[in-house]
mmCIF file of C-alpha atoms in Angstrom:
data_model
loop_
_atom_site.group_PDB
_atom_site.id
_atom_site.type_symbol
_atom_site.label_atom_id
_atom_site.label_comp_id
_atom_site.label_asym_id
_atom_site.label_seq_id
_atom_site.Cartn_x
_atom_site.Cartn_y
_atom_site.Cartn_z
ATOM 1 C CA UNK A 1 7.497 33.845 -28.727
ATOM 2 C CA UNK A 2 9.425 31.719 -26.187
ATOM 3 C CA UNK A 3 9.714 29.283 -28.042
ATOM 4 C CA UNK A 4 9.076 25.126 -27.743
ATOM 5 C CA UNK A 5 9.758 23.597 -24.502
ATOM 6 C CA UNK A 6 10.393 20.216 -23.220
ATOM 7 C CA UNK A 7 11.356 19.190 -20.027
ATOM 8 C CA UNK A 8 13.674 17.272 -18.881
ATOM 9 C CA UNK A 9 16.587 17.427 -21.277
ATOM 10 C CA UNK A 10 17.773 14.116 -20.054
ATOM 11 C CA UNK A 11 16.186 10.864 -19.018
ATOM 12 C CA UNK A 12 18.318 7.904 -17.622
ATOM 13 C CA UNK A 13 15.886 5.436 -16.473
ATOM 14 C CA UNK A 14 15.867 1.475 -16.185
ATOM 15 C CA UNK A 15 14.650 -1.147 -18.340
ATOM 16 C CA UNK A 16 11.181 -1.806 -17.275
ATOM 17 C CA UNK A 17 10.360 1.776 -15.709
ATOM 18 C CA UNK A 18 7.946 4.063 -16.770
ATOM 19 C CA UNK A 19 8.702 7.907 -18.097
ATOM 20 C CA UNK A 20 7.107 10.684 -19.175
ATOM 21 C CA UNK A 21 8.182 13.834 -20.779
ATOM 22 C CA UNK A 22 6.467 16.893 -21.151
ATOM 23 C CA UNK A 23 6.233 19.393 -23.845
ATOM 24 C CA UNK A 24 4.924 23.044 -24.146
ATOM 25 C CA UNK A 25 4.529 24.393 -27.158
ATOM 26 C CA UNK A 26 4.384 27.920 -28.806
ATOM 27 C CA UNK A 27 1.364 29.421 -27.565
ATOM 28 C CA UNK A 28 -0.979 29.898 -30.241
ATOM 29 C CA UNK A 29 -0.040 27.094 -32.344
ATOM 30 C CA UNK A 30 -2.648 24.473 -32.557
ATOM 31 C CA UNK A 31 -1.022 21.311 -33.842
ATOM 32 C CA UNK A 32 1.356 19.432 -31.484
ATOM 33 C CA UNK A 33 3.689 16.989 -32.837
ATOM 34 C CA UNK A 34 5.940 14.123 -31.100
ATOM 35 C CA UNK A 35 8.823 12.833 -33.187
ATOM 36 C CA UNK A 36 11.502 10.233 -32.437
ATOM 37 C CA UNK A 37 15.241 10.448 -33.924
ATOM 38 C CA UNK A 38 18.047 8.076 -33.189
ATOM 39 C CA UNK A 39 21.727 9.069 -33.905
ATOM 40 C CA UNK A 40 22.053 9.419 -37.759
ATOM 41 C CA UNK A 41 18.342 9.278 -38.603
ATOM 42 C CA UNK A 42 16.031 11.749 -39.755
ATOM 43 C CA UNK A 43 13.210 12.952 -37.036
ATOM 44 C CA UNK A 44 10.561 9.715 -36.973
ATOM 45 C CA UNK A 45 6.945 10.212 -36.689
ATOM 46 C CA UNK A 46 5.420 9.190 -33.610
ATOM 47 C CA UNK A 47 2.368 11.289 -32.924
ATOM 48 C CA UNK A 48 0.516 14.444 -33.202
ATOM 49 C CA UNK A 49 -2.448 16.295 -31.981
ATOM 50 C CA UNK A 50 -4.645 19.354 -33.379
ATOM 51 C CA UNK A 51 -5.641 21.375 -30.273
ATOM 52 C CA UNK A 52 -6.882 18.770 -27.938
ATOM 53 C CA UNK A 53 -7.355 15.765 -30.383
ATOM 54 C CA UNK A 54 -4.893 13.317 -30.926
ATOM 55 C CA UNK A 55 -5.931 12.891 -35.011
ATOM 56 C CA UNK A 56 -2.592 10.242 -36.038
ATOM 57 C CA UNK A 57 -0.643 8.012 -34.412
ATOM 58 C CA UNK A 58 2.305 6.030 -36.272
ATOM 59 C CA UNK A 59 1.542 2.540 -36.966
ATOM 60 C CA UNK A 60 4.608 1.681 -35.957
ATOM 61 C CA UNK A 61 4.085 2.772 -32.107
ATOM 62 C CA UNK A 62 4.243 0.482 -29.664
ATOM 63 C CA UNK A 63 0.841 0.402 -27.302
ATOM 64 C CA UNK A 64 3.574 1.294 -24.980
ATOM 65 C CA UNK A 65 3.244 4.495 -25.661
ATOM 66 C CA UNK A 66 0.553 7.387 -24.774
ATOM 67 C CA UNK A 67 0.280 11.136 -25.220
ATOM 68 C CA UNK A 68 -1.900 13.478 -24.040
ATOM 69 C CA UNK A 69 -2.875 17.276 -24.601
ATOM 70 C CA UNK A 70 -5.732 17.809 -22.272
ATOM 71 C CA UNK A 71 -6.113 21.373 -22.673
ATOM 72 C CA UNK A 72 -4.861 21.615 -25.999
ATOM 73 C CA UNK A 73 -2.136 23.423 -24.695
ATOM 74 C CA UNK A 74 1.440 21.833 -23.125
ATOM 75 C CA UNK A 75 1.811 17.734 -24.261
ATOM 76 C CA UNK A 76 2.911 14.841 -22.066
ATOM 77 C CA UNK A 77 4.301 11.542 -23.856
ATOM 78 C CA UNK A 78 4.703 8.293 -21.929
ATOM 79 C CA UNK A 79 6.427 5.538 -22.489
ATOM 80 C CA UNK A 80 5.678 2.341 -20.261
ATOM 81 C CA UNK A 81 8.083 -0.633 -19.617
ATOM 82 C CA UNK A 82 10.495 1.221 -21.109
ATOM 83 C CA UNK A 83 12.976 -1.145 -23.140
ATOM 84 C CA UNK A 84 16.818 -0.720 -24.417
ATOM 85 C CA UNK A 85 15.372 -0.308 -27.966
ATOM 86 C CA UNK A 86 13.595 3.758 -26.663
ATOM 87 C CA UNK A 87 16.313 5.086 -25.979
ATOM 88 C CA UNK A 88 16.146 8.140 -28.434
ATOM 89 C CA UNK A 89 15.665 11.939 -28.757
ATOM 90 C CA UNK A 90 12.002 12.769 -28.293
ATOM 91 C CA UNK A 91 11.915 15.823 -29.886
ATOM 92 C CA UNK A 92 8.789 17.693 -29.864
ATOM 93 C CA UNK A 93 7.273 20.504 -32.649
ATOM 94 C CA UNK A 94 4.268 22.738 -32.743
ATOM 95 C CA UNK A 95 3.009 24.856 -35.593
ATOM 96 C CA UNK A 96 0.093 27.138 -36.756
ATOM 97 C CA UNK A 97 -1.760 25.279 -39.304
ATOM 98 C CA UNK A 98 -4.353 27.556 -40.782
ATOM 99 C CA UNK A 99 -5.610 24.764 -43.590
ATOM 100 C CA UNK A 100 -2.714 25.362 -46.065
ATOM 101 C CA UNK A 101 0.265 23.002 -47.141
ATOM 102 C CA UNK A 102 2.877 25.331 -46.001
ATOM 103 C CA UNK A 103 2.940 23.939 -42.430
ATOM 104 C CA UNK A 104 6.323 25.016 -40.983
ATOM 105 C CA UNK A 105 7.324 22.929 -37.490
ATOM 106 C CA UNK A 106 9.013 24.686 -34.927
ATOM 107 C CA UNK A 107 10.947 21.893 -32.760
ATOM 108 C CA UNK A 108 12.327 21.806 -29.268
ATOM 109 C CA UNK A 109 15.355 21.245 -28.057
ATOM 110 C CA UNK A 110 13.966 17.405 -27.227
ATOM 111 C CA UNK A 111 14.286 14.889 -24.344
ATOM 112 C CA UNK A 112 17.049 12.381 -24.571
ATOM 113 C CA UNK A 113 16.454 9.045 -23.166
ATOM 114 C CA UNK A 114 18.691 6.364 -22.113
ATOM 115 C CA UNK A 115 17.183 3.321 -20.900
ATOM 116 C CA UNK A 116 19.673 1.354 -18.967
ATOM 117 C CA UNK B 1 3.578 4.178 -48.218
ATOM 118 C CA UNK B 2 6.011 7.205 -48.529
ATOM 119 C CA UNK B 3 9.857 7.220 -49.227
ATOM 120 C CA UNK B 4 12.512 9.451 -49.299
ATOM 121 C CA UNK B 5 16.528 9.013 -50.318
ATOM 122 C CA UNK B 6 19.117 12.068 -49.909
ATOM 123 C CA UNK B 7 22.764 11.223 -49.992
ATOM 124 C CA UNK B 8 23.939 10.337 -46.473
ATOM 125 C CA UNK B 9 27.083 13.224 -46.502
ATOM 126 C CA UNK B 10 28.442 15.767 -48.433
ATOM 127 C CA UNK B 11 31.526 17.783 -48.022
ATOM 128 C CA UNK B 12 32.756 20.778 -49.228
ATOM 129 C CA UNK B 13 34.780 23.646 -48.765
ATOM 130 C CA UNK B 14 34.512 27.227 -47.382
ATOM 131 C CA UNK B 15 32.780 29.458 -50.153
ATOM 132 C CA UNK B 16 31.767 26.526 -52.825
ATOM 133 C CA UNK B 17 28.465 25.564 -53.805
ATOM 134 C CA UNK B 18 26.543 22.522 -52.707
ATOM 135 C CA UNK B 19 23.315 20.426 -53.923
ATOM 136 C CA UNK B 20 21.723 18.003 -52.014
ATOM 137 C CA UNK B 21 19.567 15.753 -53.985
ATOM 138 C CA UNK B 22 16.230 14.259 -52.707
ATOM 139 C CA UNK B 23 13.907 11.807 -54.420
ATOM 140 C CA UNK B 24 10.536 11.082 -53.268
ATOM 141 C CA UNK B 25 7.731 8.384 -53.499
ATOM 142 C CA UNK B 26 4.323 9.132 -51.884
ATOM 143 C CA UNK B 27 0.646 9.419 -52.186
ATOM 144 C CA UNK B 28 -1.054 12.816 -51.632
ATOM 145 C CA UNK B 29 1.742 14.308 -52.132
ATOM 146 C CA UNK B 30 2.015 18.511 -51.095
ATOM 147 C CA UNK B 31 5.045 19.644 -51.187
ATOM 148 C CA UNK B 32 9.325 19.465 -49.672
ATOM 149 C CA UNK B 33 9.914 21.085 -46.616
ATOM 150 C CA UNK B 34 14.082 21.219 -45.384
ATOM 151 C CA UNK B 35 15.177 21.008 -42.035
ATOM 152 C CA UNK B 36 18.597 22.109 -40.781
ATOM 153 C CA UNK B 37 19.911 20.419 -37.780
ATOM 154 C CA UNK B 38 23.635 21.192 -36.487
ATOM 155 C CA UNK B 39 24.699 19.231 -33.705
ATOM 156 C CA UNK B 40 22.988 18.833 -30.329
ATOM 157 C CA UNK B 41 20.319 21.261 -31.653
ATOM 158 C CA UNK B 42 16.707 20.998 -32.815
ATOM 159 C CA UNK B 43 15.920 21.177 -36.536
ATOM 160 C CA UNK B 44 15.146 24.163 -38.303
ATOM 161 C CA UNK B 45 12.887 24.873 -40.828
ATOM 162 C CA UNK B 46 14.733 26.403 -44.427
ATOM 163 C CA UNK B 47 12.113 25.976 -47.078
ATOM 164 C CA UNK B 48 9.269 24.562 -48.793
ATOM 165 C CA UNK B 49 7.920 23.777 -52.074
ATOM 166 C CA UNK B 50 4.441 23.433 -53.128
ATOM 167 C CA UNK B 51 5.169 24.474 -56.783
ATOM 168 C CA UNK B 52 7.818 23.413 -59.418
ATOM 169 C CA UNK B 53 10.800 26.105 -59.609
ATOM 170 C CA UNK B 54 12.777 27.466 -57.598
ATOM 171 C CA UNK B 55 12.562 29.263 -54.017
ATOM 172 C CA UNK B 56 15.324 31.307 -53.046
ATOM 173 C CA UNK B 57 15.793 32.435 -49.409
ATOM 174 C CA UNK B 58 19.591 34.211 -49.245
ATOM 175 C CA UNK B 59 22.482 31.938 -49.732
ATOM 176 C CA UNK B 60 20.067 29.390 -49.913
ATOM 177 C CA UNK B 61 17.774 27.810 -52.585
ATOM 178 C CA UNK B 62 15.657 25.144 -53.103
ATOM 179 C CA UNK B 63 13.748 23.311 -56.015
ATOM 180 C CA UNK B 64 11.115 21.255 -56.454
ATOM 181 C CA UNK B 65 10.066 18.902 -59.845
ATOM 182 C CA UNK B 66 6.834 17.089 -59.428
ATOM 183 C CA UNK B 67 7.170 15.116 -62.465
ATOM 184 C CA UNK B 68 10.462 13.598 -61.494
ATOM 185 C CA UNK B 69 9.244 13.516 -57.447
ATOM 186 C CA UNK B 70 12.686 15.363 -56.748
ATOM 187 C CA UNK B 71 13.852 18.616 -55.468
ATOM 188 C CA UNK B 72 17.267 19.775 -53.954
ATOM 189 C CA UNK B 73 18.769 22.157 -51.351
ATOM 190 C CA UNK B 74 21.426 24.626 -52.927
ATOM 191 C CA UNK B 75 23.893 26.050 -50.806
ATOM 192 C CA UNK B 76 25.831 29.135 -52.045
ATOM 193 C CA UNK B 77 29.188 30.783 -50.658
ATOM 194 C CA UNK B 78 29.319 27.869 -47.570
ATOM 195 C CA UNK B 79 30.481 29.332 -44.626
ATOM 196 C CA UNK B 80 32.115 26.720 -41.418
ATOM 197 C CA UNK B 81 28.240 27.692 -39.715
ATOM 198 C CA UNK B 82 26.787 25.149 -42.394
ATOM 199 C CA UNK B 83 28.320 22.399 -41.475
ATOM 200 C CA UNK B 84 24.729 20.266 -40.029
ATOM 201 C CA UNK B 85 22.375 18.383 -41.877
ATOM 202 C CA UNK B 86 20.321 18.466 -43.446
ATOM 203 C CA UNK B 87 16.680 16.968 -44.216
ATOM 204 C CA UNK B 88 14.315 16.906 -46.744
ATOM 205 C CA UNK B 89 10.520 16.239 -45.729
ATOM 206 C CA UNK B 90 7.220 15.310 -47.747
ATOM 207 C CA UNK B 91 3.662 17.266 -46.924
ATOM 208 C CA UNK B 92 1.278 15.547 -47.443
ATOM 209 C CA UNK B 93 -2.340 15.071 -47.259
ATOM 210 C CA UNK B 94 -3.947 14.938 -43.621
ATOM 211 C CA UNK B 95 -0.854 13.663 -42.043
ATOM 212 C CA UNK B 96 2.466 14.570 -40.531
ATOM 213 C CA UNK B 97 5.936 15.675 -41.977
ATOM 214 C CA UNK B 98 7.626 12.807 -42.897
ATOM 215 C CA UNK B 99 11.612 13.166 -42.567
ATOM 216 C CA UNK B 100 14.291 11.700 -44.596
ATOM 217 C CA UNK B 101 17.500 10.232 -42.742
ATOM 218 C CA UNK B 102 19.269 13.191 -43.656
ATOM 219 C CA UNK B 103 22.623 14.342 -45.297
ATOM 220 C CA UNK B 104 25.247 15.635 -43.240
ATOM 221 C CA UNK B 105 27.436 18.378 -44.671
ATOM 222 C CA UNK B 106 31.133 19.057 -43.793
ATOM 223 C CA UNK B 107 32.683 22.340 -44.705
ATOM 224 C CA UNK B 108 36.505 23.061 -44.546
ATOM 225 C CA UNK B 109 38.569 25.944 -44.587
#
């Protein structure tokens, strides 16, 4: 168990610039989870998948945004035209869901973004 | 759509005992997960609830009431190391965790 992975760390980009961050999870988990936390907040959904099906995406996601999890393995989220208002932690979380309630999210250490 | 409110800090001091309170509003409701988070780190999972009571896991407990949509975190004998915060989170049906803005706890010497 190595653990969840997300690469880069940190992000300084420009307004207007596209990025994309990339996420690999634990390796038999199925579900794949993007979440978005600002200083002070609590983790925000953004998006998750189950293997390689992306079954929710928050209503409140800009069509900015895309994610991806081709092989139902690693994750990539991109964010287009990137704006002053993304800059955030992108923290990413996997976990085994086997049909019970007890789902348990392991996180990574995340991707901070700073949009100039 | 869903809601949650936990007090936004709490402080204490080295050895006491802490609650942190968090009240709920949601459809489909499963259960209360709790995250710990210190500093520059990724959040943690504590515990969960699916049933009323209690759920004890070392220095740390956690309850759930369905009836009253609350449950709280219990912290016993803090130690500096607990100083983070702390979040509760709703499961629910056929969606993800949803997070409340967390509580951050403070513990002196």
């Amino acid at each position: 168990d190595t653990g969840v992975s997300q690469n880069p760390r940190h992000k300084i980009t420009k307004r207007g610039q596209n990025v994309t961050f990339r996420c690999d999870p634990i390796s038999e988990h199925n579900r794949l989870y993007w979440y978005r936390q600002t200083l002070g907040q609590g983790p925000e959904f953004l998006t998750y998948f189950q293997n390689e099906a992306q079954l929710e995406k928050s209503r409140l996601l800009s069509d900015r945004f895309s994610a991806e999890r081709p092989k139902g393995s690693f994750s990539t989220l991109e964010i287009q035209r990137t704006e002053q208002g993304d800059s955030a932690m992108y923290l990413c979380a996997s976990s085994l869901s086997e049909g019970g309630t007890n789902e348990k999210l392991f996180f990574g250490s995340g991707t901070q973004l700073s949009v100039l | 759509g869903q809601s949650l409110e936990q007090p936004s800090e709490v402080t204490a001091v080295e050895g006491a005992i802490v609650q942190i309170n968090c009240t709920y509003q949601t459809s489909g409701f499963y259960g209360l997960s709790w995250y710990q988070q210190h500093d520059g780190g990724a959040p943690t999972f504590l515990s969960y609830n699916g049933l009323d009571g209690l759920e004890e896991t070392g220095r740390f407990s956690s309850f759930l009431s369905r009836s009253d949509s609350y449950g709280y975190l219990l912290l016993q004998e803090l130690q500096m190391k607990d100083s983070a915060s702390y979040f509760c989170a709703i499961n629910q049906a056929g969606t993800a965790l949803i997070f409340g803005k967390g509580t951050t706890l403070s513990v002196s010497s």
